[in-house]
Amino acid sequence: MTDAFDTFTSGLESPATHVVGAVPSDSTDLPVASRGINVAGSGTVRVTTVGGTTETIYVVAGAAFPIRASRIWQTGTTATDIVVMY
């Protein structure tokens, strides 16, 4: 497949180029900081941002939620099938 945009640098205003499943953990950071998250089952997601704040947010199923997260916590997270976009 040819990608006409493969020579451009992606910024935060660009769409995500990777999507990976996330396993919430109270002790392990994400391998790569997110630019957004998505869930299959609506609910709360407790995150720590790349800026260092930790908060619980509500994410609706199927909607991309733009957030630069470094960790998704197991405690406080009720949303299911979380994917991280970066």
Backbone as a printed PyTorch tensor [residue, N CA C, xyz], in Angstrom:
tensor([[[  0.8430,  -1.1750,   0.0000],
         [  0.0000,   0.0000,   0.0000],
         [  0.8870,   1.2380,   0.0000]],

        [[  0.5380,   2.1980,  -0.7850],
         [  1.2490,   3.4680,  -0.8250],
         [  0.5940,   4.4390,   0.1430]],

        [[  1.4370,   5.1380,   0.9020],
         [  0.9550,   6.1560,   1.8340],
         [  1.5110,   7.4990,   1.3900]],

        [[  0.6590,   8.3340,   0.8680],
         [  1.0890,   9.6310,   0.3540],
         [  1.6040,  10.5600,   1.4460]],

        [[  1.3480,  10.2220,   2.6960],
         [  1.7260,  11.1000,   3.7960],
         [  2.8690,  10.5440,   4.6400]],

        [[  3.5500,   9.4940,   4.1780],
         [  4.5790,   8.8560,   4.9950],
         [  5.8210,   9.7160,   5.1880]],

        [[  5.9710,  10.7790,   4.4550],
         [  7.1280,  11.6580,   4.6190],
         [  6.8480,  12.8260,   5.5570]],

        [[  5.6200,  12.9720,   6.0070],
         [  5.2500,  14.0640,   6.8950],
         [  5.4560,  13.6730,   8.3490]],

        [[  5.7800,  14.6320,   9.1780],
         [  5.9090,  14.4110,  10.6140],
         [  4.5280,  14.5400,  11.2480]],

        [[  4.1610,  13.5560,  12.0630],
         [  2.8730,  13.6000,  12.7470],
         [  2.9640,  14.4660,  13.9880]],

        [[  2.0060,  15.3450,  14.1520],
         [  1.8950,  16.1490,  15.3540],
         [  0.6280,  15.7560,  16.0950]],

        [[  0.3640,  16.3950,  17.2010],
         [ -0.8260,  16.0640,  17.9820],
         [ -2.1120,  16.4100,  17.2550]],

        [[ -2.0390,  17.2640,  16.2400],
         [ -3.2350,  17.5820,  15.4610],
         [ -3.5090,  16.5270,  14.3930]],

        [[ -2.5650,  15.6210,  14.1820],
         [ -2.7150,  14.5540,  13.1890],
         [ -3.4950,  13.3850,  13.7800]],

        [[ -4.1500,  12.5850,  12.9390],
         [ -4.8360,  11.3990,  13.4530],
         [ -3.8260,  10.3770,  13.9650]],

        [[ -4.2800,   9.5300,  14.8450],
         [ -3.4190,   8.4770,  15.3950],
         [ -2.9860,   7.5370,  14.2790]],

        [[ -1.7850,   6.9950,  14.4160],
         [ -1.2770,   6.0310,  13.4420],
         [ -1.1950,   4.6250,  14.0160]],

        [[ -1.3940,   4.4880,  15.3340],
         [ -1.3480,   3.1800,  15.9880],
         [ -2.5120,   3.0520,  16.9740]],

        [[ -3.0480,   1.8540,  17.0830],
         [ -4.0960,   1.5430,  18.0600],
         [ -3.7230,   0.2130,  18.6930]],

        [[ -3.6200,   0.1910,  20.0300],
         [ -3.2730,  -1.0380,  20.7410],
         [ -4.1830,  -1.2070,  21.9490]],

        [[ -4.4740,  -2.4360,  22.2720],
         [ -5.2600,  -2.7240,  23.4690],
         [ -4.4920,  -2.3330,  24.7200]],

        [[ -5.1950,  -1.8460,  25.7100],
         [ -4.5710,  -1.4260,  26.9650],
         [ -5.0910,  -2.2750,  28.1040]],

        [[ -4.1780,  -2.7400,  28.9450],
         [ -4.5400,  -3.4750,  30.1450],
         [ -4.3430,  -2.5260,  31.3230]],

        [[ -5.4340,  -2.1160,  31.9790],
         [ -5.2940,  -1.2120,  33.1220],
         [ -4.4070,  -1.8180,  34.2060]],

        [[ -3.5660,  -0.9850,  34.8150],
         [ -2.6470,  -1.4440,  35.8550],
         [ -2.4250,  -0.3350,  36.8640]],

        [[ -2.3780,  -0.7200,  38.1360],
         [ -2.0890,   0.2450,  39.1860],
         [ -0.5920,   0.4440,  39.3940]],

        [[  0.2450,  -0.3270,  38.6800],
         [  1.6880,  -0.2440,  38.8970],
         [  2.5210,  -0.0450,  37.6380]],

        [[  1.9230,  -0.1600,  36.4650],
         [  2.6980,  -0.0910,  35.2280],
         [  2.1520,   0.9900,  34.2950]],

        [[  3.0600,   1.8370,  33.8190],
         [  2.6810,   2.8610,  32.8430],
         [  2.4580,   2.2280,  31.4730]],

        [[  1.7770,   2.9510,  30.5980],
         [  1.6210,   2.5300,  29.2140],
         [  2.9940,   2.5290,  28.5510]],

        [[  3.2300,   1.6500,  27.5810],
         [  4.5320,   1.6440,  26.9130],
         [  4.7840,   2.9140,  26.0950]],

        [[  3.7140,   3.5400,  25.6150],
         [  3.7890,   4.7880,  24.8450],
         [  2.6510,   5.6880,  25.3210]],

        [[  2.9330,   6.9710,  25.5230],
         [  1.8840,   7.9060,  25.9220],
         [  0.8230,   7.9850,  24.8350]],

        [[ -0.4230,   8.0650,  25.2660],
         [ -1.5380,   8.1010,  24.3100],
         [ -1.7220,   9.4980,  23.7370]],

        [[ -2.4350,   9.5650,  22.6290],
         [ -2.9670,  10.8350,  22.1490],
         [ -4.4820,  10.7880,  22.2460]],

        [[ -5.0140,   9.5880,  22.5660],
         [ -6.4390,   9.4080,  22.7710],
         [ -6.7240,   7.9860,  23.2250]],

        [[ -7.9320,   7.7760,  23.7670],
         [ -8.3660,   6.4310,  24.1450],
         [ -9.7720,   6.2070,  23.6040]],

        [[-10.1330,   4.9440,  23.5020],
         [-11.4590,   4.5540,  23.0510],
         [-11.8470,   3.3270,  23.8570]],

        [[-13.1250,   3.1660,  24.1230],
         [-13.6080,   2.0110,  24.8810],
         [-14.7870,   1.3800,  24.1470]],

        [[-14.9570,   0.0770,  24.3270],
         [-16.1120,  -0.6130,  23.7440],
         [-17.2990,  -0.5690,  24.6890]],

        [[-17.0320,  -0.5160,  25.9910],
         [-18.0780,  -0.4340,  26.9980],
         [-17.9340,   0.8380,  27.8130]],

        [[-18.9200,   1.7120,  27.7580],
         [-18.8710,   2.9970,  28.4710],
         [-18.5840,   2.8010,  29.9500]],

        [[-17.9040,   3.7770,  30.5280],
         [-17.6380,   3.7410,  31.9580],
         [-16.5430,   4.7100,  32.3300]],

        [[-16.0900,   4.6000,  33.5590],
         [-15.0320,   5.4700,  34.0550],
         [-13.6670,   4.8910,  33.6850]],

        [[-12.7320,   5.7990,  33.4670],
         [-11.3380,   5.4260,  33.2270],
         [-10.4870,   6.3270,  34.1020]],

        [[ -9.7340,   5.7280,  35.0050],
         [ -8.8240,   6.5080,  35.8540],
         [ -7.4920,   6.5740,  35.1350]],

        [[ -7.0090,   7.7830,  34.8830],
         [ -5.7830,   7.9740,  34.1200],
         [ -4.8080,   8.8830,  34.8700]],

        [[ -3.5430,   8.7040,  34.5530],
         [ -2.5270,   9.6830,  34.8960],
         [ -2.0740,  10.2800,  33.5770]],

        [[ -2.0940,  11.5980,  33.4950],
         [ -1.7170,  12.2750,  32.2560],
         [ -0.1960,  12.4220,  32.1770]],

        [[  0.2980,  12.7420,  30.9810],
         [  1.7290,  12.9810,  30.8270],
         [  2.1640,  14.2010,  31.6370]],

        [[  1.2180,  15.0470,  32.0140],
         [  1.5000,  16.1940,  32.8600],
         [  1.5670,  15.8550,  34.3420]],

        [[  1.1970,  14.6000,  34.6980],
         [  1.3290,  14.1500,  36.0740],
         [  0.0760,  14.1890,  36.9190]],

        [[ -1.0530,  14.6180,  36.3730],
         [ -2.2790,  14.6250,  37.1550],
         [ -3.0120,  13.2960,  36.9940]],

        [[ -3.6670,  12.8680,  38.0640],
         [ -4.4490,  11.6350,  38.0410],
         [ -5.8920,  11.9880,  38.3300]],

        [[ -6.7900,  11.5100,  37.4630],
         [ -8.2030,  11.8300,  37.5880],
         [ -9.0210,  10.7140,  36.9560]],

        [[-10.2700,  10.6050,  37.3820],
         [-11.1970,   9.6450,  36.7880],
         [-12.1070,  10.3920,  35.8240]],

        [[-12.1860,   9.8790,  34.5940],
         [-13.0060,  10.4930,  33.5520],
         [-14.0550,   9.4870,  33.1000]],

        [[-15.1130,   9.9700,  32.4940],
         [-16.1350,   9.0910,  31.9330],
         [-15.9590,   9.0780,  30.4180]],

        [[-15.8920,   7.8720,  29.8450],
         [-15.7010,   7.7300,  28.4080],
         [-16.8780,   6.9390,  27.8390]],

        [[-17.4640,   7.4780,  26.7820],
         [-18.6010,   6.8470,  26.1200],
         [-18.0950,   5.8610,  25.0710]],

        [[-18.7220,   4.7060,  24.9970],
         [-18.3200,   3.6810,  24.0430],
         [-18.3220,   4.2150,  22.6140]],

        [[-17.2710,   3.9130,  21.8920],
         [-17.1860,   4.2590,  20.4820],
         [-16.7080,   5.6550,  20.1710]],

        [[-16.5540,   6.4990,  21.1660],
         [-16.1120,   7.8740,  20.9280],
         [-14.6430,   8.0170,  21.3200]],

        [[-13.8520,   8.5430,  20.4140],
         [-12.4440,   8.7920,  20.7320],
         [-12.3660,   9.9200,  21.7540]],

        [[-11.6270,   9.6880,  22.8320],
         [-11.4760,  10.6910,  23.8850],
         [-10.0330,  11.1770,  23.8270]],

        [[ -9.8120,  12.4280,  23.4280],
         [ -8.4380,  12.9240,  23.2960],
         [ -7.8160,  13.1870,  24.6580]],

        [[ -6.7920,  12.4200,  24.9830],
         [ -6.0890,  12.6100,  26.2490],
         [ -4.6830,  12.0440,  26.1310]],

        [[ -3.7270,  12.7650,  26.6680],
         [ -2.3290,  12.3270,  26.6890],
         [ -2.0990,  11.6160,  28.0160]],

        [[ -2.3250,  10.3180,  28.0270],
         [ -2.2320,   9.5190,  29.2470],
         [ -0.9380,   8.7210,  29.2780]],

        [[ -0.3550,   8.6240,  30.4700],
         [  0.8290,   7.7800,  30.6620],
         [  0.4690,   6.4860,  31.3970]],

        [[ -0.6700,   6.4810,  32.0970],
         [ -1.1230,   5.2660,  32.7960],
         [ -2.6370,   5.2080,  32.7930]],

        [[ -3.1590,   4.0010,  32.6600],
         [ -4.5810,   3.7260,  32.8530],
         [ -4.6600,   2.7970,  34.0540]],

        [[ -5.3160,   3.2600,  35.0880],
         [ -5.3740,   2.5410,  36.3560],
         [ -6.4510,   1.4560,  36.3340]],

        [[ -6.1610,   0.3470,  37.0080],
         [ -7.1740,  -0.7000,  37.1740],
         [ -8.2030,  -0.2480,  38.2090]],

        [[ -7.7150,   0.2780,  39.3290],
         [ -8.6030,   0.7800,  40.3660],
         [ -9.2850,   2.0490,  39.8610]],

        [[-10.5920,   2.0730,  39.8900],
         [-11.3490,   3.2320,  39.4540],
         [-11.7780,   3.1760,  37.9960]],

        [[-11.3590,   2.1310,  37.2640],
         [-11.7390,   1.9890,  35.8640],
         [-12.8380,   0.9470,  35.7280]],

        [[-13.9790,   1.3480,  35.1270],
         [-15.0730,   0.4210,  34.8930],
         [-15.3470,   0.2000,  33.4110]],

        [[-14.8190,   1.0820,  32.5600],
         [-14.9750,   0.9300,  31.1120],
         [-14.2910,  -0.3650,  30.6700]],

        [[-14.7700,  -0.9380,  29.5780],
         [-14.2180,  -2.2050,  29.1070],
         [-13.6370,  -2.0740,  27.7010]],

        [[-12.7490,  -3.0210,  27.3910],
         [-12.1090,  -3.0890,  26.0700],
         [-11.5120,  -1.7410,  25.6690]],

        [[-10.5530,  -1.2990,  26.4490],
         [ -9.8980,  -0.0030,  26.2440],
         [ -8.8010,  -0.1510,  25.1890]],

        [[ -8.7670,   0.7800,  24.2650],
         [ -7.6490,   0.8520,  23.3240],
         [ -7.0130,   2.2320,  23.4310]],

        [[ -5.7080,   2.2330,  23.2420],
         [ -4.9130,   3.4670,  23.2870],
         [ -4.5210,   3.8140,  21.8600]],

        [[ -4.7190,   5.0570,  21.5030],
         [ -4.3380,   5.5430,  20.1770],
         [ -3.1320,   6.4710,  20.3380]],

        [[ -2.1460,   6.2580,  19.4750],
         [ -0.9790,   7.1480,  19.4920],
         [ -0.4230,   7.3310,  18.1060]]])
